[in-house]
PDB file of C-alpha atoms in Angstrom:
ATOM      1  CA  UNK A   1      14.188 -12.211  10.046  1.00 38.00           C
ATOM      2  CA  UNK A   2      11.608 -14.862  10.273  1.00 41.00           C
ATOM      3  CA  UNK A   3       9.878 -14.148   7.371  1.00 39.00           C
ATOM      4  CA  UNK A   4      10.563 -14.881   3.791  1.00 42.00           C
ATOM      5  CA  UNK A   5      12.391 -12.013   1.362  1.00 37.00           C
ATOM      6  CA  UNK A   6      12.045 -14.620  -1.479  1.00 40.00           C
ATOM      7  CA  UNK A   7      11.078 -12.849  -4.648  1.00 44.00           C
ATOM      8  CA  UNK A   8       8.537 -13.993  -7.307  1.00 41.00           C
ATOM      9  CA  UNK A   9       9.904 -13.201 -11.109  1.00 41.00           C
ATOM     10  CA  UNK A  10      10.353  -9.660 -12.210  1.00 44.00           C
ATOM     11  CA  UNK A  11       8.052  -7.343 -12.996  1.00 47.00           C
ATOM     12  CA  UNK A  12       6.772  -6.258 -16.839  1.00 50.00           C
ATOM     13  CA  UNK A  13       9.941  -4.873 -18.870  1.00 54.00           C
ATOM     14  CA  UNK A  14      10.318  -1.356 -17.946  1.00 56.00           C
ATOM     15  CA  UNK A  15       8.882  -1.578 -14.643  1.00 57.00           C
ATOM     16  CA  UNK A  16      12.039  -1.321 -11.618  1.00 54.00           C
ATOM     17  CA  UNK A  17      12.998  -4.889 -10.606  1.00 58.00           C
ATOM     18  CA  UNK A  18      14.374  -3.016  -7.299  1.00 55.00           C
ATOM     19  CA  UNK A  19      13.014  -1.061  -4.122  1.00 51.00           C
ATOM     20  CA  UNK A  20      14.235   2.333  -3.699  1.00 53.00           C
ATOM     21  CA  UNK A  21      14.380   3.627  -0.595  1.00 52.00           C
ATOM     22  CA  UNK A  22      15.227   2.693   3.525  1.00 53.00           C
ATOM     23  CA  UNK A  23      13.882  -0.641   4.592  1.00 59.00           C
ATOM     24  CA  UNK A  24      14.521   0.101   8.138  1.00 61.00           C
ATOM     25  CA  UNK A  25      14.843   3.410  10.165  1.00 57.00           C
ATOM     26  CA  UNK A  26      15.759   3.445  13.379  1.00 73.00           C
ATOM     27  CA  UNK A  27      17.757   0.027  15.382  1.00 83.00           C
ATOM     28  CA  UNK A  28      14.700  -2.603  16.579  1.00 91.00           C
ATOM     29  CA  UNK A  29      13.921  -2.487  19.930  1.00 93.00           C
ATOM     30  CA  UNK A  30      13.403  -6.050  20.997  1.00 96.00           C
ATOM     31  CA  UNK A  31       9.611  -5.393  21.226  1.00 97.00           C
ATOM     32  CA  UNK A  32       9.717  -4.766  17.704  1.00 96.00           C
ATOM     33  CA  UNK A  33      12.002  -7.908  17.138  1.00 96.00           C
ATOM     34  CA  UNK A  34       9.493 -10.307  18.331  1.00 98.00           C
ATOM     35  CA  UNK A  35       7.031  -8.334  16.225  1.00 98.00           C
ATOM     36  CA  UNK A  36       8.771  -9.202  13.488  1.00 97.00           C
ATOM     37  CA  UNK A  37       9.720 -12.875  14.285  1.00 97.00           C
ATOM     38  CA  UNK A  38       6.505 -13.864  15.980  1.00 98.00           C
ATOM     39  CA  UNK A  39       3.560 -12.118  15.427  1.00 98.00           C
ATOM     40  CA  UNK A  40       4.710 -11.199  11.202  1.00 98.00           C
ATOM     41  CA  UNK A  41       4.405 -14.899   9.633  1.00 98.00           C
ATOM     42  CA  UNK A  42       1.153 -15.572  11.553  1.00 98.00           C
ATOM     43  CA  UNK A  43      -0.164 -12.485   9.335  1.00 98.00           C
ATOM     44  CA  UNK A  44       1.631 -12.751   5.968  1.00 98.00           C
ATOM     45  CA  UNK A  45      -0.561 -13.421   2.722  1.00 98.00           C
ATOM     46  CA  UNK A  46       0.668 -16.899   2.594  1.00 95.00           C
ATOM     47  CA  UNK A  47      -0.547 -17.373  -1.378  1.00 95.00           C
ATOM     48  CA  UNK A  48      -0.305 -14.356  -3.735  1.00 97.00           C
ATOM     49  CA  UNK A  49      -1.278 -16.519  -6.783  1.00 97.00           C
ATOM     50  CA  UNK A  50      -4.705 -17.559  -4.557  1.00 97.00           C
ATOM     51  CA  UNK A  51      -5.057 -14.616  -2.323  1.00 98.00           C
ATOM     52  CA  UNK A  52      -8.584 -15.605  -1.238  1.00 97.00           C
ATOM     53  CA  UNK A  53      -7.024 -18.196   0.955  1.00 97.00           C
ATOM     54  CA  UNK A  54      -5.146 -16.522   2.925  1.00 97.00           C
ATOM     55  CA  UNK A  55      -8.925 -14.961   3.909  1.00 98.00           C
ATOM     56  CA  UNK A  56     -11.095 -18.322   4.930  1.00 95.00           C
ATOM     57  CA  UNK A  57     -14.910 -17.318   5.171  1.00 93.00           C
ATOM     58  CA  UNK A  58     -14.840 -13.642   3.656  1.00 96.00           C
ATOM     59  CA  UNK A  59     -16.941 -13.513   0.882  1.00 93.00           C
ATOM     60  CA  UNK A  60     -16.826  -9.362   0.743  1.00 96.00           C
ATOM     61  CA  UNK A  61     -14.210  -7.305  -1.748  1.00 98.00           C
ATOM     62  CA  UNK A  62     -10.666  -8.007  -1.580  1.00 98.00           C
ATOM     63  CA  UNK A  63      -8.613  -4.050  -1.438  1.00 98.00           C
ATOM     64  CA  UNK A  64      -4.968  -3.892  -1.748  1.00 98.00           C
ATOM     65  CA  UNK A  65      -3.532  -0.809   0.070  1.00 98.00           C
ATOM     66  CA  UNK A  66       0.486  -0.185  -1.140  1.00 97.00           C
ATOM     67  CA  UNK A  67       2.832   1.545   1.260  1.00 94.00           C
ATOM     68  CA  UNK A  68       0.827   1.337   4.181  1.00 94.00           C
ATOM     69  CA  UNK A  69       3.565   3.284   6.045  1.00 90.00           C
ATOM     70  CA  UNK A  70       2.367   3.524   9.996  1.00 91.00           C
ATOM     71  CA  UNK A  71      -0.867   1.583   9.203  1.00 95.00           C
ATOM     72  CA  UNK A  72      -3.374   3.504  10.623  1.00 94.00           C
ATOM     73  CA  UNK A  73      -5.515   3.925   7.310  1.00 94.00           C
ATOM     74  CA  UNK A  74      -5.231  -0.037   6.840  1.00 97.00           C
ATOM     75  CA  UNK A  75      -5.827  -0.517  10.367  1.00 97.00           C
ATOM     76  CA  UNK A  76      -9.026   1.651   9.853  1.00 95.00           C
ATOM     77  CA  UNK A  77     -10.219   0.276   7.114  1.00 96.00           C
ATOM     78  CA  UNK A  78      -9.388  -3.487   8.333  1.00 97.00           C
ATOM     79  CA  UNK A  79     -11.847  -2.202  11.752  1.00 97.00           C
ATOM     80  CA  UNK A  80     -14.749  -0.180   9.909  1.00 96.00           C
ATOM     81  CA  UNK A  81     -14.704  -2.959   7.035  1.00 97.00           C
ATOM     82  CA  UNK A  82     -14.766  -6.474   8.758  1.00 97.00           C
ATOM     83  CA  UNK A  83     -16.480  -8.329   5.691  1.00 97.00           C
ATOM     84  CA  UNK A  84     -13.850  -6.918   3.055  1.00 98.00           C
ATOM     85  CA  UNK A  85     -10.471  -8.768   2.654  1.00 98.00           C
ATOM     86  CA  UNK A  86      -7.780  -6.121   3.194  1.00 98.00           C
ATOM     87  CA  UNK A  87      -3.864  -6.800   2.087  1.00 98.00           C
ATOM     88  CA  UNK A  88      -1.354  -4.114   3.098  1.00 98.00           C
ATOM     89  CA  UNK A  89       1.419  -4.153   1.908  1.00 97.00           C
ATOM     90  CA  UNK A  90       4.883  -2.014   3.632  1.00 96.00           C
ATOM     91  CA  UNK A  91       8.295  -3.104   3.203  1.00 94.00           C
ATOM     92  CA  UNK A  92       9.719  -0.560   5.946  1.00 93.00           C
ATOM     93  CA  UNK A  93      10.541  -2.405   8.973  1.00 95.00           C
ATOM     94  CA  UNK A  94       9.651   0.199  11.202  1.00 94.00           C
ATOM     95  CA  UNK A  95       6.104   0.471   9.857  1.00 93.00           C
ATOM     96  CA  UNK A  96       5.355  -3.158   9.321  1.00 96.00           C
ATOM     97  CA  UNK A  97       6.293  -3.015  13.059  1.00 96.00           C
ATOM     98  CA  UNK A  98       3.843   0.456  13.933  1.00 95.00           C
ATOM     99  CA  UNK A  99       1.054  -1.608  12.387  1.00 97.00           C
ATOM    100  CA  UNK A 100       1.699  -4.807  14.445  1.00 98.00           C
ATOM    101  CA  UNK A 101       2.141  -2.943  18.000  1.00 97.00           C
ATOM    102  CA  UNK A 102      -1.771  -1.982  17.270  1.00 97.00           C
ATOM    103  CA  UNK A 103      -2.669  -5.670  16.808  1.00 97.00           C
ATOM    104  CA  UNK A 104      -1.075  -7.460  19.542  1.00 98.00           C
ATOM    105  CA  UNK A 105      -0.492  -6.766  23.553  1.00 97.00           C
ATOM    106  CA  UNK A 106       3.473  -6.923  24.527  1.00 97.00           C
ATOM    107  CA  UNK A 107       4.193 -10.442  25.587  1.00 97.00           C
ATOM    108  CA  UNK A 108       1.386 -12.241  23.358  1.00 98.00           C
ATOM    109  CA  UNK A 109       3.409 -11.684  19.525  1.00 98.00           C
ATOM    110  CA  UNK A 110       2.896 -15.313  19.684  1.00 98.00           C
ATOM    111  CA  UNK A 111      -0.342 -15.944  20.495  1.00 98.00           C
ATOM    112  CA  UNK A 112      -2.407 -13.127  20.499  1.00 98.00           C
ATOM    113  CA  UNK A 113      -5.586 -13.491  18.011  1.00 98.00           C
ATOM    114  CA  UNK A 114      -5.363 -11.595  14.771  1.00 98.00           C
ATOM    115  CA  UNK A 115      -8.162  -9.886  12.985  1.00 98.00           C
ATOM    116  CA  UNK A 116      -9.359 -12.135  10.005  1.00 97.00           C
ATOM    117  CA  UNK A 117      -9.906  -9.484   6.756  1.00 98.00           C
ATOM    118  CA  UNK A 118      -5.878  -8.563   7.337  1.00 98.00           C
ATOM    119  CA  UNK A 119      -3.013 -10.233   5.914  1.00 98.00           C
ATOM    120  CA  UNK A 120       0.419  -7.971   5.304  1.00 98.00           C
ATOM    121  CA  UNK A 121       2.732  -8.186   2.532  1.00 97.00           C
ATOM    122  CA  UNK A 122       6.072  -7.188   3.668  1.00 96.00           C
ATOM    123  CA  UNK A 123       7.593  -7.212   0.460  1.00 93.00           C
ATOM    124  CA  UNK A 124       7.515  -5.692  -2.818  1.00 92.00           C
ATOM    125  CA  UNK A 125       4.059  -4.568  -3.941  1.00 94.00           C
ATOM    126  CA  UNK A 126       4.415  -5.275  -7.646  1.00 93.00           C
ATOM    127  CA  UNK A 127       5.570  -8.906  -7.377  1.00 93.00           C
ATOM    128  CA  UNK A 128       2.360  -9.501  -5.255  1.00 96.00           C
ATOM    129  CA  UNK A 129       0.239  -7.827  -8.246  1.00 96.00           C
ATOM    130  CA  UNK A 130       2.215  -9.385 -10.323  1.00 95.00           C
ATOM    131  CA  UNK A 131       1.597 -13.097  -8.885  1.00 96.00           C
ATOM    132  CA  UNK A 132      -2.134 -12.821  -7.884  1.00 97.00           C
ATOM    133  CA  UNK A 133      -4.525 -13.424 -10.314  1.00 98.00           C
ATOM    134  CA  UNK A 134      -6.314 -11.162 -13.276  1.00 98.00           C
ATOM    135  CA  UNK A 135      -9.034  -8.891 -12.210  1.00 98.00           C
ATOM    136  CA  UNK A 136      -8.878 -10.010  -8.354  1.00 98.00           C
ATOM    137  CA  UNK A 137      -8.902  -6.724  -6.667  1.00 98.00           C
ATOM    138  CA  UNK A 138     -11.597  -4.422  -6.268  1.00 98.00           C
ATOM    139  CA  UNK A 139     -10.237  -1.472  -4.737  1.00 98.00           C
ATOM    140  CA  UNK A 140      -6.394  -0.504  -4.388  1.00 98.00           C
ATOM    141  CA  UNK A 141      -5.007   2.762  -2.103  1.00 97.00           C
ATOM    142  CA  UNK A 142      -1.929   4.616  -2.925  1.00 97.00           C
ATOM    143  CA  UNK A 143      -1.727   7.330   0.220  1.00 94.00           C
ATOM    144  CA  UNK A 144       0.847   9.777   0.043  1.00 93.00           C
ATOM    145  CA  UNK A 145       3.484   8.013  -1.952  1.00 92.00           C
ATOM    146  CA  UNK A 146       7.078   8.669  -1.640  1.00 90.00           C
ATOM    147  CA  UNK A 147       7.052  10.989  -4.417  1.00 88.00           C
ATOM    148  CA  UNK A 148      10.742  10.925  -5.827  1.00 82.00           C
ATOM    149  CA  UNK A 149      10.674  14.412  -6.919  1.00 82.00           C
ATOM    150  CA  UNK A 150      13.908  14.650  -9.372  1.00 86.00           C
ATOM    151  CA  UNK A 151      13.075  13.971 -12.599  1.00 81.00           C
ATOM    152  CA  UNK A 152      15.768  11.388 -12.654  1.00 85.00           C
ATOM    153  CA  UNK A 153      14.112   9.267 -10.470  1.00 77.00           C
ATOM    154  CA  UNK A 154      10.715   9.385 -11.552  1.00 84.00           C
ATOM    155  CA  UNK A 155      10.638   5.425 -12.812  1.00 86.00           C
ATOM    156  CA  UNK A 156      10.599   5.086  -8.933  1.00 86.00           C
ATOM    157  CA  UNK A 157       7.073   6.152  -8.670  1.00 92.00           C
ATOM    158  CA  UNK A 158       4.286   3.957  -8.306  1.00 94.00           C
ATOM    159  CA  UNK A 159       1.916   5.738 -10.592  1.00 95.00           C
ATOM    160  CA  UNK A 160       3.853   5.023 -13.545  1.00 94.00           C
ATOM    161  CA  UNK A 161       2.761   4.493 -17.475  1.00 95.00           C
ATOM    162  CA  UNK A 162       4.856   1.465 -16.974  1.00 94.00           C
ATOM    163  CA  UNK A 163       3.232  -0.524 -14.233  1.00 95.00           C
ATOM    164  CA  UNK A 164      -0.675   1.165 -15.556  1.00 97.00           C
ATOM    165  CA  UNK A 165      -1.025  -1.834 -17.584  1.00 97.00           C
ATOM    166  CA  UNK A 166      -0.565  -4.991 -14.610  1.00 97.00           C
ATOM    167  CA  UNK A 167      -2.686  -2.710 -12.134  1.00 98.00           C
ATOM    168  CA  UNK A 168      -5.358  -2.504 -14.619  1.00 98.00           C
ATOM    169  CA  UNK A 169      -5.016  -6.030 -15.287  1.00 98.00           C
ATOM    170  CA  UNK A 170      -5.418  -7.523 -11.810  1.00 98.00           C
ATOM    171  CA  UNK A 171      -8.134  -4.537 -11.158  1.00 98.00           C
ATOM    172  CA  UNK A 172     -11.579  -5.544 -11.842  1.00 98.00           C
ATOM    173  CA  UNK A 173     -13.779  -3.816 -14.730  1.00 98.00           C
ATOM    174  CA  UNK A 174     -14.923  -0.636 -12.253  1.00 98.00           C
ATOM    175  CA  UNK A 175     -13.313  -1.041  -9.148  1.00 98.00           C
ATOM    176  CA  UNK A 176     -11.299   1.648  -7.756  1.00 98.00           C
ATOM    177  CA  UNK A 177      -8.140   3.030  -7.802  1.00 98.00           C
ATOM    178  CA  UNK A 178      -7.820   5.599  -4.304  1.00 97.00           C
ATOM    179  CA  UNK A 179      -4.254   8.072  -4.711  1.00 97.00           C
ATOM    180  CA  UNK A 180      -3.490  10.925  -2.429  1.00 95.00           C
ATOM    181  CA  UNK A 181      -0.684  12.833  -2.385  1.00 95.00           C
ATOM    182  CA  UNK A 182       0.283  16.496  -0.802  1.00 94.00           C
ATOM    183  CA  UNK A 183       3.472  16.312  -3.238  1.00 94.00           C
ATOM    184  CA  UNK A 184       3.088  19.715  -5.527  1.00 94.00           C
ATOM    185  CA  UNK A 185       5.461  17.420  -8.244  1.00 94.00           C
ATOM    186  CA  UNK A 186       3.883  14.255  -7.544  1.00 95.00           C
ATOM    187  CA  UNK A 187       0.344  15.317  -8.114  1.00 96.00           C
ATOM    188  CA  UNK A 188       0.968  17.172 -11.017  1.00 96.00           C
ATOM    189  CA  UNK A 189       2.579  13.718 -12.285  1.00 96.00           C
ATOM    190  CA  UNK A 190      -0.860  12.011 -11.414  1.00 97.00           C
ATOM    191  CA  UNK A 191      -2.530  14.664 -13.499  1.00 97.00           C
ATOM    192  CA  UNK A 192      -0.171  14.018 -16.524  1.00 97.00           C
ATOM    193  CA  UNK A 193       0.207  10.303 -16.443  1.00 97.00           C
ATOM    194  CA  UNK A 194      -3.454   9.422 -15.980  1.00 98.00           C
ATOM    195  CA  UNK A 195      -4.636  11.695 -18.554  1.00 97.00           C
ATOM    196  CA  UNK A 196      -2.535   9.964 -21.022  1.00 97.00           C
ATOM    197  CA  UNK A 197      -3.686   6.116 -20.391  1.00 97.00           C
ATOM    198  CA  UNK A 198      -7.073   4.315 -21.339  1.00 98.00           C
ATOM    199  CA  UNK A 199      -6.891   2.390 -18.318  1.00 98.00           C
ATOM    200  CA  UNK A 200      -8.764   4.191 -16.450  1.00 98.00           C
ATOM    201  CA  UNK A 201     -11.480   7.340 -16.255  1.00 98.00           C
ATOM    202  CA  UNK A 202     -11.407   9.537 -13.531  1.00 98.00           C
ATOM    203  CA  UNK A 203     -14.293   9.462 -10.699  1.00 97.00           C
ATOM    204  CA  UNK A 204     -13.837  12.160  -8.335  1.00 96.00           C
ATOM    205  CA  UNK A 205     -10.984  14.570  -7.388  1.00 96.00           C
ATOM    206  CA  UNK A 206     -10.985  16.734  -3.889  1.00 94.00           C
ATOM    207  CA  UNK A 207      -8.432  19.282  -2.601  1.00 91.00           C
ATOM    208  CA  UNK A 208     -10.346  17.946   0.896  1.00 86.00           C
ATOM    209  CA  UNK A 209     -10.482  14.630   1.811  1.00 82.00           C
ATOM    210  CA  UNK A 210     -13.621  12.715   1.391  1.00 83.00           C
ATOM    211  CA  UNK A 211     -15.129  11.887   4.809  1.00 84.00           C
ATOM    212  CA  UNK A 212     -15.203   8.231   4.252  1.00 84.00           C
ATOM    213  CA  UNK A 213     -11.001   8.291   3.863  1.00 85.00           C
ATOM    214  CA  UNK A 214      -9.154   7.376   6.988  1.00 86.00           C
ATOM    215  CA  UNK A 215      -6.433  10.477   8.131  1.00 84.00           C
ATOM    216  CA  UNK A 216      -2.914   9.286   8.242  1.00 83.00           C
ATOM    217  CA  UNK A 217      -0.110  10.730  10.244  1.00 82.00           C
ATOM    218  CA  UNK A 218       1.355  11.973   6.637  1.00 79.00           C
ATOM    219  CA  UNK A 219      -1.607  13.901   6.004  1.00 87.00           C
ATOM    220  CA  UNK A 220      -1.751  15.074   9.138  1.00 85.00           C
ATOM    221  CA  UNK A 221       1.752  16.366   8.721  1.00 87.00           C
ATOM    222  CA  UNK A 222       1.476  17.750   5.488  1.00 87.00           C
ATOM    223  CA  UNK A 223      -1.344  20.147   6.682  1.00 86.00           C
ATOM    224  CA  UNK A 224       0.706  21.270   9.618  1.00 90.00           C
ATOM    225  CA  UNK A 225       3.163  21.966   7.470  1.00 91.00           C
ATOM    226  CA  UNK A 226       0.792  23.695   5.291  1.00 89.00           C
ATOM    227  CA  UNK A 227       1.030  21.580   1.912  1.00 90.00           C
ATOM    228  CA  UNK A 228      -1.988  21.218   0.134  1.00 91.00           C
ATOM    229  CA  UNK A 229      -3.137  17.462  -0.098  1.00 94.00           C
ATOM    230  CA  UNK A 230      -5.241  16.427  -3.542  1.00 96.00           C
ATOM    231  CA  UNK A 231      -7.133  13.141  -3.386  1.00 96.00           C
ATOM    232  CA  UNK A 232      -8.054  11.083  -6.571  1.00 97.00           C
ATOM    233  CA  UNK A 233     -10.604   8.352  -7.188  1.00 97.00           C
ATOM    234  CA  UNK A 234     -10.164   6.521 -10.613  1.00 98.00           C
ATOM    235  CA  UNK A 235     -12.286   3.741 -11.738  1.00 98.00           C
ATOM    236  CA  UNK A 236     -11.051   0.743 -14.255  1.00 98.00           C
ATOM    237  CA  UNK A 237     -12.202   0.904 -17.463  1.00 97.00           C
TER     238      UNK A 237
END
């Protein structure tokens, strides 16, 4: 691949210096190649320590949205917000690949304009946090998480008392903190982690989502399916 798997230094003791899970499904199709080669380094957050760069002329908030997965809520979000800088960051091929067939026609991966409040991050969320500076983001999404549900694996979950501390630290004093999750295990782990930090003090909750969150195709199927979805808003302390 084109772009660069290089990784910043490890996270905080005790949080997973690893990614668990598939980092691509499915063989490429050569669409999906070019994606990848062409159109992904023209889009990549180029400086994690200054992420402001990477987002000439926006003055708005900068939102951090980890595990974008097909990237239609960052898409959304990127479209109905064009003043706010928007990273998303995916380290599934497949997906980084969903979200970049929405951006570009076939045959222009190369050229084709990109929007300006989007840059990806197709690596590791946590060595992004941990490299950009303190208090720089004012709103981060966590939608529908892969929600490791053995106990054995449950350092493998983003919501973690481990990892609490950096994301308060690069969170601004009262931005938000957006989780959803349709995971019976996983939510219930929301409930008991959060209620045990000072971090930060919950907003709202909804067993419906709030009309100003963008559906994703996980949501979607997790209602089909007929799981119950639970949405969170917390806000740093």
């Amino acid at each position: 691949m084109a772009y660069d798997t290089t990784r910043p230094a490890p996270p905080a003791e005790g949080i997973p210096d690893r990614l668990y899970g598939r980092r691509r499904g499915h063989p490429l199709r050569p669409r999906q190649e070019r994606l990848l080669e062409e159109t992904l380094p023209r889009i990549t957050l180029a400086t994690p320590e200054a992420p402001r760069d990477s987002f000439p002329g926006l003055q708005g908030p900068l939102w951090l949205e980890v595990g974008f997965g097909g990237g239609e809520h960052a898409l959304q979000l990127a479209r109905t917000n064009p003043g706010t800088a928007l990273i998303a960051s995916e380290v599934f091929e497949n997906g980084l690949c969903s979200l970049l067939t929405h951006l570009v026609p076939e045959g222009e991966e190369a050229t084709a304009p990109l929007p300006a409040n989007l840059r990806l991050w197709p690596r590791d969320a946590r060595h992004l946090l941990q490299a950009m500076p303190d208090a720089a983001l004012d709103r981060l999404y966590l939608m529908f998480p892969d929600p490791w549900p053995k106990a054995r694996h449950a350092k493998r979950r983003f919501v973690h008392p481990a990892l609490l501390p950096l994301l308060a630290q690069k969170l601004r004093p009262g931005a938000e903190w957006r989780i959803a999750s349709d995971d019976p295990t996983y939510q219930a782990w929301v409930d008991e982690v959060m209620a045990a930090q000072p971090h930060f003090t919950l907003a709202t909750h909804h067993a419906s989502p709030p009309e100003d969150w963008p559906r994703t195709r996980y949501e979607a199927k997790a209602l089909r399916e007929g799981r119950h979805p639970r949405y969170w808003i917390w806000r740093r302390n």
